[in-house]
Short mmCIF file of C-alpha atoms and ligand atoms in Angstrom, two decimals:
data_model
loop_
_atom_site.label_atom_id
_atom_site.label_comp_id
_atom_site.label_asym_id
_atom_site.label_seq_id
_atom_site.Cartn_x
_atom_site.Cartn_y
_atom_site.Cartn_z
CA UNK A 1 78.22 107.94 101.31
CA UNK A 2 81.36 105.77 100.32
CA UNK A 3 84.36 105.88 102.84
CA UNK A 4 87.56 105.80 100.85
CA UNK A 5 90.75 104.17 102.21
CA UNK A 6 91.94 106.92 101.71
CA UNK A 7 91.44 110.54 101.07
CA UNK A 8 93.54 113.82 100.28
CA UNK A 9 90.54 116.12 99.52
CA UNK A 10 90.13 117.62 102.96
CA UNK A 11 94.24 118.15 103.33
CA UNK A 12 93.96 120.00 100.53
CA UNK A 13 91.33 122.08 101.76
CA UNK A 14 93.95 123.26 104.94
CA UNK A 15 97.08 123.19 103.68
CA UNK A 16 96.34 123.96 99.76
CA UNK A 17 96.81 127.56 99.82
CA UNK A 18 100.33 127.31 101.26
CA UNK A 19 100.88 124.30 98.84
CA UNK A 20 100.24 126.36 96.25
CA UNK A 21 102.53 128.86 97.29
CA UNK A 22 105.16 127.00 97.56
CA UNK A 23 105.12 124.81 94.72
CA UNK A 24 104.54 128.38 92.48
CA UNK A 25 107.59 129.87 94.35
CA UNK A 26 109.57 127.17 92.70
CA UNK A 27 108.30 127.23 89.50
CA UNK A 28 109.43 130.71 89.29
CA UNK A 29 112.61 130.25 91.03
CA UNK A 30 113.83 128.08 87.88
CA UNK A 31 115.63 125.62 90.30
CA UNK A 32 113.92 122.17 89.77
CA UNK A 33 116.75 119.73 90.93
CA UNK A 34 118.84 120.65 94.27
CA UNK A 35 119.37 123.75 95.31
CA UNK A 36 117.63 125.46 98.92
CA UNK A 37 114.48 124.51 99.25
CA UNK A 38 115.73 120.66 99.15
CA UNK A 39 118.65 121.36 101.91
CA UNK A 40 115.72 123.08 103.85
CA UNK A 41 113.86 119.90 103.83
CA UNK A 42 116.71 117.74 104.53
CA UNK A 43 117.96 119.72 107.47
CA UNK A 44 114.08 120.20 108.55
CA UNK A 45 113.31 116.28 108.31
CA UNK A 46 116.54 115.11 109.76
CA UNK A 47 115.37 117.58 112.62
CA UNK A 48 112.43 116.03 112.89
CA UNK A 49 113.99 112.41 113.21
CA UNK A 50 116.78 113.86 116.20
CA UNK A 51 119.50 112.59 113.36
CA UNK A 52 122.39 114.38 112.07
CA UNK A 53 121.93 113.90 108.59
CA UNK A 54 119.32 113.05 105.91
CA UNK A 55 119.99 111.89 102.36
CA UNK A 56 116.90 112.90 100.02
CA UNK A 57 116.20 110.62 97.15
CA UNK A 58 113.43 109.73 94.65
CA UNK A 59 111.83 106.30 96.50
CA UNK A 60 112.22 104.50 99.82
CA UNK A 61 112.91 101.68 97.41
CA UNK A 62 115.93 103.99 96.08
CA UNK A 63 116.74 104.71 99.81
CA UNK A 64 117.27 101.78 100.66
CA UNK A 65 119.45 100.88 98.28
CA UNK A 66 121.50 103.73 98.48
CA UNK A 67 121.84 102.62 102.43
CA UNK A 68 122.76 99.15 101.30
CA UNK A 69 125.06 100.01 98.84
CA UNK A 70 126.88 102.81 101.44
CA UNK A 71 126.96 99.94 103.72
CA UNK A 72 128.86 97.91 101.11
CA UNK A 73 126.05 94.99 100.89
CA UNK A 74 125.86 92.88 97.88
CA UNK A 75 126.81 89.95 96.04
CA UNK A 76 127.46 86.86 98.36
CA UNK A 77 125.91 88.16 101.69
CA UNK A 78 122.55 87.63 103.61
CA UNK A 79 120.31 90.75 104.86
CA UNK A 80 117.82 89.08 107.05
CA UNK A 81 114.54 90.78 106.75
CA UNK A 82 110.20 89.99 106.71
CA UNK A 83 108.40 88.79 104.33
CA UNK A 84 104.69 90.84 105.64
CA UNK A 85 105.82 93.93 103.93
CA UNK A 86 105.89 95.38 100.48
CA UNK A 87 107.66 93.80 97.79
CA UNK A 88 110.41 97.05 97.75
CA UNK A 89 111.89 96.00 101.44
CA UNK A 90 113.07 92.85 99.54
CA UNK A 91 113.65 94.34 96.21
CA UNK A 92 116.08 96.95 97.63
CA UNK A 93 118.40 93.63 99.06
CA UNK A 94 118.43 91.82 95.55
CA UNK A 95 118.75 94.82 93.81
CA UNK A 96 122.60 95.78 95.24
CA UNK A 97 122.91 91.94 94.51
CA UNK A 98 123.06 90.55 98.20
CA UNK A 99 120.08 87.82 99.07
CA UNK A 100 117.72 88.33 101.22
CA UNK A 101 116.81 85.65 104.09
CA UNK A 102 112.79 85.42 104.85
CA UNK A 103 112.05 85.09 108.51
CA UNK A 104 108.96 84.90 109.88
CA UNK A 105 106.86 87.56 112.23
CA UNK A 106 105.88 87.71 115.73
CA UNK A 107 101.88 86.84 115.82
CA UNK A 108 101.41 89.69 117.54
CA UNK A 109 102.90 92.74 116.54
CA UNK A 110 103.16 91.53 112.78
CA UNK A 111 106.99 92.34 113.12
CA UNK A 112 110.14 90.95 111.97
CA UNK A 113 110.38 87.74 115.13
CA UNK A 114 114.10 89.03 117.13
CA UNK A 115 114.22 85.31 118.11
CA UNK A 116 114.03 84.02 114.56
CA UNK A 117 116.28 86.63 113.25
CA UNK A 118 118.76 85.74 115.56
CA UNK A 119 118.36 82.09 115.09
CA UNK A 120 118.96 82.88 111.15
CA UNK A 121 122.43 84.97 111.29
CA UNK A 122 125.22 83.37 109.40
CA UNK A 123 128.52 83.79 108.35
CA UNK A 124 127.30 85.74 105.22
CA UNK A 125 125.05 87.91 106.98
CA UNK A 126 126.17 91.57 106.77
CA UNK A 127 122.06 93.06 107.87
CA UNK A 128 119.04 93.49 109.49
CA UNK A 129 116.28 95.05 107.66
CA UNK A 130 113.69 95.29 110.11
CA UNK A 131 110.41 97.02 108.74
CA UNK A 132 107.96 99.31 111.17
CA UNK A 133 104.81 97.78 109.45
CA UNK A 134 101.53 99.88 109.04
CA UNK A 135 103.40 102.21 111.43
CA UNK A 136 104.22 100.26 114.50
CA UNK A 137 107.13 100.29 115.80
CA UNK A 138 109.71 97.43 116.47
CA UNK A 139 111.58 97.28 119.61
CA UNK A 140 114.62 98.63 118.62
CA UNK A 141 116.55 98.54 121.80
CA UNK A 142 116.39 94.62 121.08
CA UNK A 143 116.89 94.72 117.33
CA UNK A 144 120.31 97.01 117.74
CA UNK A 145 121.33 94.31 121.14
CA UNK A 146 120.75 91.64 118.23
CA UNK A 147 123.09 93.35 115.33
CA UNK A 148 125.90 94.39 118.22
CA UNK A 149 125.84 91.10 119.27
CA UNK A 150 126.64 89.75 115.91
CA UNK A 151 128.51 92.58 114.46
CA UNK A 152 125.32 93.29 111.68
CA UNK A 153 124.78 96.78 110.72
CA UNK A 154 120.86 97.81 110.67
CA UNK A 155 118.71 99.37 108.04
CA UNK A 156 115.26 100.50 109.16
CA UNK A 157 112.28 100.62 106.43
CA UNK A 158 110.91 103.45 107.78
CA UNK A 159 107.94 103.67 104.54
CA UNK A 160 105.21 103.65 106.79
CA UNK A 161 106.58 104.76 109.78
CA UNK A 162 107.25 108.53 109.56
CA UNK A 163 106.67 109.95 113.40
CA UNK A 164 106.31 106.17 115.16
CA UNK A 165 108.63 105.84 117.54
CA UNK A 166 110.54 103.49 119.72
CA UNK A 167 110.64 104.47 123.64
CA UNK A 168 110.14 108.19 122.62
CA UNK A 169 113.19 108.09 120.22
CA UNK A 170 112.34 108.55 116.60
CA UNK A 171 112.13 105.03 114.07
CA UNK A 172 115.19 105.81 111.56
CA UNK A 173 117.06 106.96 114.57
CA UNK A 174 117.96 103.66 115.82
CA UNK A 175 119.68 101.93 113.03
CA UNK A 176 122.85 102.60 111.27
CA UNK A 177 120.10 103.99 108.33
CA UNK A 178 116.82 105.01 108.34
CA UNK A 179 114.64 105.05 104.93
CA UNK A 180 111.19 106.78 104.55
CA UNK A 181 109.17 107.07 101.78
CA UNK A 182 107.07 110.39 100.56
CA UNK A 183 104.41 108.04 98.63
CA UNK A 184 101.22 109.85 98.67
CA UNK A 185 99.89 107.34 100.96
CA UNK A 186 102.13 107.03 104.06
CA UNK A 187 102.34 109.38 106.89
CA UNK A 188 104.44 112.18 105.00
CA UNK A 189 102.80 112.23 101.17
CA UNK A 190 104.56 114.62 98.64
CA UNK A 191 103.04 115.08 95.16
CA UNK A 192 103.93 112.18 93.94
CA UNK A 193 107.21 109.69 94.85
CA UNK A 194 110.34 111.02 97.31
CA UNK A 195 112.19 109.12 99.63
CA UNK A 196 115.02 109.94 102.12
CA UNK A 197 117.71 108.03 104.37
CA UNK A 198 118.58 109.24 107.91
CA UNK A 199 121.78 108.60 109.61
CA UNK A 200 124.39 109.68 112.25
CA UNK A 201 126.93 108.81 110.04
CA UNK A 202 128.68 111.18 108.01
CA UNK A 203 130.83 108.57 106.27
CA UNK A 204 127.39 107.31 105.21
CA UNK A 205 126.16 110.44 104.19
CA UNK A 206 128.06 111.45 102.44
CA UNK A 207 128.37 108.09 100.08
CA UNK A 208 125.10 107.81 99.47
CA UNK A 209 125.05 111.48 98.50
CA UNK A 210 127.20 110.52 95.77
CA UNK A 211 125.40 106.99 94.97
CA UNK A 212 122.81 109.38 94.35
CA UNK A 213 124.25 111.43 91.63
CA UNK A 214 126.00 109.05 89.43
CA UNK A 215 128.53 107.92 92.47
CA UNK A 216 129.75 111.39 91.66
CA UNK A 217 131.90 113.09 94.20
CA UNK A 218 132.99 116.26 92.25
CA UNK A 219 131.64 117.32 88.93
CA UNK A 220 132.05 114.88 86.46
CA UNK A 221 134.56 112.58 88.79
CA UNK A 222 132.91 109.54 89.18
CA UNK A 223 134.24 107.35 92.25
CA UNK A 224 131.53 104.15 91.71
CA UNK A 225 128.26 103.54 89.52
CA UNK A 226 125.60 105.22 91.35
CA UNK A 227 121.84 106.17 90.03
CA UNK A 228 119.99 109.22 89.31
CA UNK A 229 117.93 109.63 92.30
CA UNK A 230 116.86 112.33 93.47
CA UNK A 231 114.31 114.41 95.52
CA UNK A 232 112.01 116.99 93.49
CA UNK A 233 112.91 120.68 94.32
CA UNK A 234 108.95 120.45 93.87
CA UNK A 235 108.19 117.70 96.23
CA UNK A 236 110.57 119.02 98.81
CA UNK A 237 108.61 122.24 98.56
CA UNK A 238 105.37 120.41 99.10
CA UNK A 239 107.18 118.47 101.84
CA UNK A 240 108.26 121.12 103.79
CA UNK A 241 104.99 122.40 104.11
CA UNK A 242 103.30 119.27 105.23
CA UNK A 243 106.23 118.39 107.66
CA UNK A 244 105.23 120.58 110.45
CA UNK A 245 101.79 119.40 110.29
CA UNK A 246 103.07 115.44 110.85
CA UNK A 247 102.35 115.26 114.34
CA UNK A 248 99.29 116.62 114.51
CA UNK A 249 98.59 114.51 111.22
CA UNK A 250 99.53 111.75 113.52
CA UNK A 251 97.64 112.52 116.86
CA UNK A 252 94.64 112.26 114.62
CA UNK A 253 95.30 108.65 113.28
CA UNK A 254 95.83 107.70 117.05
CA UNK A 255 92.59 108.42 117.71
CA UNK A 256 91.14 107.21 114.67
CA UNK A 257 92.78 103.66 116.21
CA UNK A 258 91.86 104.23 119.45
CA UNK A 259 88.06 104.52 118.61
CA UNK A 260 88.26 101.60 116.77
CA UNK A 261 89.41 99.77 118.68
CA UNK A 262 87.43 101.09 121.49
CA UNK A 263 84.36 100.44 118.82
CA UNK A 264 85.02 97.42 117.27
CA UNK A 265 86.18 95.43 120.94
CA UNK A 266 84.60 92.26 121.66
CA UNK A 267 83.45 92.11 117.92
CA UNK A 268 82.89 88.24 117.43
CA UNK A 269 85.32 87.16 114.35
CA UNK A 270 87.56 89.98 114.16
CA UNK A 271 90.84 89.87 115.82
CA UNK A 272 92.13 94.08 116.09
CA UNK A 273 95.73 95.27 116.34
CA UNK A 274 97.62 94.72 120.01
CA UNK A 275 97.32 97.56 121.52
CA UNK A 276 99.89 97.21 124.90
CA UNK A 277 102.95 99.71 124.58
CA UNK A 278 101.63 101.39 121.41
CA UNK A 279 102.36 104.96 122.37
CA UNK A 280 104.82 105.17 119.32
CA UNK A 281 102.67 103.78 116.90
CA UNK A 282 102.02 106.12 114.04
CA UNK A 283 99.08 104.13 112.51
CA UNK A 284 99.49 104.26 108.54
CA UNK A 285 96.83 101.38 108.48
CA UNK A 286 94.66 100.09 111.38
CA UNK A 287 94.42 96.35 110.18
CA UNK A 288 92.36 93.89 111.88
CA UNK A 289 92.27 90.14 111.15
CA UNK A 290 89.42 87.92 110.48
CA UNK A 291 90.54 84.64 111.01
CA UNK A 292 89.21 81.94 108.93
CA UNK A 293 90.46 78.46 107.69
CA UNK A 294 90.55 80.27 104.15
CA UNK A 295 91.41 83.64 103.12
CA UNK A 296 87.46 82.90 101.97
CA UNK A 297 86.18 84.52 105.04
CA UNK A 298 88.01 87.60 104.83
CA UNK A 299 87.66 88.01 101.41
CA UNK A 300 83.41 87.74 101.75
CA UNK A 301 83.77 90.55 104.75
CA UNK A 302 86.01 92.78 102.41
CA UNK A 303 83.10 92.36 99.48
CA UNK A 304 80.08 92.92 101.73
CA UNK A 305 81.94 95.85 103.18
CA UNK A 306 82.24 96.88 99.42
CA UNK A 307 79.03 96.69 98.93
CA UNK A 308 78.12 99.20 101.93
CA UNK A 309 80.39 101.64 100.45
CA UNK A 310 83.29 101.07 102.32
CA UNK A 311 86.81 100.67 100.49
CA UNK A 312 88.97 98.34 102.25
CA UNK A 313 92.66 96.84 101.10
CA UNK A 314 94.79 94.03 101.84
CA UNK A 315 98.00 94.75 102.57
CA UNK A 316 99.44 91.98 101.72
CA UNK A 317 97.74 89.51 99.77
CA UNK A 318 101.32 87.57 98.88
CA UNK A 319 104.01 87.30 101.37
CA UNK A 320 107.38 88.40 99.31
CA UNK A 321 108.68 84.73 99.54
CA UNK A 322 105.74 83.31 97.78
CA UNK A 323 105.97 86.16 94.75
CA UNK A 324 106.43 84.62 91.82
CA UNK A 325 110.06 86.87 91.74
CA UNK A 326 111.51 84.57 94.33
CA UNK A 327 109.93 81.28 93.48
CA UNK A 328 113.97 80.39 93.14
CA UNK A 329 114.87 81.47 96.43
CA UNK A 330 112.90 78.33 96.91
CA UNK A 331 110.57 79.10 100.38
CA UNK A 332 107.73 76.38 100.02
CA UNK A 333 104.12 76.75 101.58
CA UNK A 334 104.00 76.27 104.79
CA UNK A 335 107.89 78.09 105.62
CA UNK A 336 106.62 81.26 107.23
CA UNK A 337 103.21 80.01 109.02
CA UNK A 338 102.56 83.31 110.54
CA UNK A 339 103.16 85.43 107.79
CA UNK A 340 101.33 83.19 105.05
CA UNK A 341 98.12 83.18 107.79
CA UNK A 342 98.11 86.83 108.06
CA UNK A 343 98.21 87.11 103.82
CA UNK A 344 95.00 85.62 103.96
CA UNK A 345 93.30 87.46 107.48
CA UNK A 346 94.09 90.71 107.43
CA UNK A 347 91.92 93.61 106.28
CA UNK A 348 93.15 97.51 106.43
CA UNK A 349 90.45 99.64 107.26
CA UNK A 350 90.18 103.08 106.08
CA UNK A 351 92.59 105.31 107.58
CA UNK A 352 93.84 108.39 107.32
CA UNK A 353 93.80 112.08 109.42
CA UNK A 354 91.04 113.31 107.94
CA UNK A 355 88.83 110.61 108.47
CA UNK A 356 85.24 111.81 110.08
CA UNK A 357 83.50 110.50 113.00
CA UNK A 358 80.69 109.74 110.45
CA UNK A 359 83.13 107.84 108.43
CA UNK A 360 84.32 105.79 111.12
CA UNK A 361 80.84 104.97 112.75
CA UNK A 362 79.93 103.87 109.02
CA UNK A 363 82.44 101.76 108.85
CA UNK A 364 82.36 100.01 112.53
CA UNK A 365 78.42 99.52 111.74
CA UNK A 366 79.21 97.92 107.99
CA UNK A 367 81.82 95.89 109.57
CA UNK A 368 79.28 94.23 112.67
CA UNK A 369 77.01 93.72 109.71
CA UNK A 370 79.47 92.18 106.94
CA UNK A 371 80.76 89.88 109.85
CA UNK A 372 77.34 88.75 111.08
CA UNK A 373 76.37 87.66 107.78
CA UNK A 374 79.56 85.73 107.16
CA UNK A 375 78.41 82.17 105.80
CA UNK A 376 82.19 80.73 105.49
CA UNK A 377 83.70 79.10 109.15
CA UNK A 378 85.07 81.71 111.70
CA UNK A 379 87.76 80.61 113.53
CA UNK A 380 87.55 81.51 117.42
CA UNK A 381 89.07 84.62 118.72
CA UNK A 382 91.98 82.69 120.25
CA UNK A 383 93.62 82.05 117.12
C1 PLP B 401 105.91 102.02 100.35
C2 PLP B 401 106.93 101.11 100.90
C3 PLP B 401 108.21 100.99 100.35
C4 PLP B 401 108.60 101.65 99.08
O1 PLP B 401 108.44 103.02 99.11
P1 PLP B 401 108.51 103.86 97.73
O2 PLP B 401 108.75 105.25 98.18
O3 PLP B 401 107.19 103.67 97.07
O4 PLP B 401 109.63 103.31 96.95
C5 PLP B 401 109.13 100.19 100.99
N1 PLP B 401 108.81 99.51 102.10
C6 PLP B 401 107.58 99.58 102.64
C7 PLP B 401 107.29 98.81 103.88
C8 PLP B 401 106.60 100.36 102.05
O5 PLP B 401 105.38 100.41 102.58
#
């Protein structure tokens, strides 16, 4: 039996009947774009987050612009941000024409490096855009003590981080704007692509509201150029059935992680996430590290693992400073050493809620195996 990285069959076997409902209770309603059923989401999620308001939109990538662009970033200042993420997080800054500024992450959390970040702000920095990767959480007591101390405003890629939290307050309740994304894939899916910005800002709000309909603030009065971004009636419909079920959703990736990394401890070669203070984490991916002298090694454990069935990804091959996109921002090899070491160790085992006890033994057993018949150089587990 293969193990997929990841699977929506089973979901669908719970929660399709009310899916159905609602998506059909839509269709008939005749009200595609706005309307109830997306307020009811908004209001629900912002709930859900402990903010006071939340700004659907089509993408996290749109989110964050829209945040960026409320914020008044662009053209001429710096948004310091990582470069272990996905491409969007870095997309979103050049997009509303501001540049982003690479720094690199702590080796043990993966996470935008406070230290380095702080070390980086200059006079044209206007923004942190710290990223919750694979679901953990950054300390966000010390990323806000950062921005105040500088006078930066914060904007929290929240993609894969729907239910983590930060010492028991929500992530994209910290910052001055929280985005999430609805990709299938992270914690909250919808049907297809949906995004949405938290804030305690009603200023905020209510600008990217109107960023998100043409920078229209009555009909047909347009105050700025904004986009066409905007939430599904459909996908909110899906979402707010699926939103109650998120923490539950989440308790069971925690213990997906936790027998892991009870299973795979001590597992010569193989370096597992850090585990201390993780009570937040929401665990979108449970990524391990093989460290090698080449991303070789990994890349044989990720093939033999193939070849037992089990469907691993790399997330992320190519640190956004070496993409070929922003070979002009000019960041040579060798400029973020812990980032460009983790492009070529890490390994995302599959993960998600429904994942079986079968599954997981399979792939803790194929894992032992694929590294015990590595040929390429391990590197010790001190690296
Ligand atoms: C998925 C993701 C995004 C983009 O989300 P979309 O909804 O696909 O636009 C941004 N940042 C991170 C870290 C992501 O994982």
């Amino acid at each position: 039996m293969a193990v997929p990285p990841f699977d929506l069959r089973r979901q669908l076997e719970t929660m399709g009947p009310a899916l159905d409902q609602a998506v059909l209770e839509v269709l008939h309603s005749g009200q595609y774009i706005g309307g109830k059923v997306v307020a009811r989401f908004e209001s629900a999620f912002a709930g859900s987050v402990g903010t006071a308001h939340a700004v659907s939109c089509n993408s996290c990538t749109d989110a964050l612009v829209l945040a960026l662009r409320a914020l008044e970033v662009g053209p001429g200042d710096e948004v310091i941000t990582t470069a272990f993420s996905f491409f969007a997080t870095a997309e979103a800054i050049s997009a509303v024409g501001a540049q982003p500024v690479f720094v690199d992450v702590d080796p043990g959390s993966y996470l935008l490096d406070l230290d380095q970040a702080e070390a980086a702000i200059g006079p044209r920095t206007r923004a942190l855009l710290p990223v919750h990767l694979f679901g953990r959480p950054l300390n966000m007591e010390r990323c806000m003590a950062v921005a105040h101390r500088h006078g930066l405003k914060v904007v929290e890629d929240c993609a894969q981080a729907a239910g983590s939290r930060w010492a028991s307050r929500p992530v994209g309740a910290w910052g001055d704007a929280g985005c999430f994304s609805f990709f299938p894939t992270k914690n909250l899916g919808a049907a297809g692509d949906g995004g949405c910005v938290t804030t305690n800002d009603p200023r905020l709000s209510q600008r990217m509201r109107e960023l998100a309909v043409h920078g229209m603030a009555e009909r047909y009065v347009h105050n700025t150029l904004g986009y066409n971004s905007r939430l599904d009636a459909l996908q909110a419909a899906v979402l707010l059935v699926k939103l109650p079920h998120l923490p539950s959703l989440i308790s069971a990736r925690q213990r997906h992680a936790e027998a892991y990394g009870q299973a795979l401890a001590h597992v010569n070669g193989l370096v597992l996430p850090s585990l201390p203070g993780m009570a937040g984490h929401s665990w979108n991916q449970f990524v391990v590290r093989i460290p090698g002298a080449t991303a070789q090694v990994r890349d044989q454990v990720r093939a033999a693992l193939q070849q037992q069935g089990i469907n691993t990804i790399i997330y992320y091959p190519i640190p956004i400073h070496r993409q070929p996109a922003y070979r002009h921002l000019d960041y040579s090899a060798g400029s973020l050493p812990v980032t460009e070491r983790l492009a070529g160790e890490v390994l995302s085992l599959p993960m998600f809620p429904e994942l079986t006890v079968d599954q997981r033994g399979q792939v803790v057993d194929s894992l032992r195996l694929a590294l015990g018949n590595v040929t390429a150089p391990l590197q010790g587990l001190s690296a």
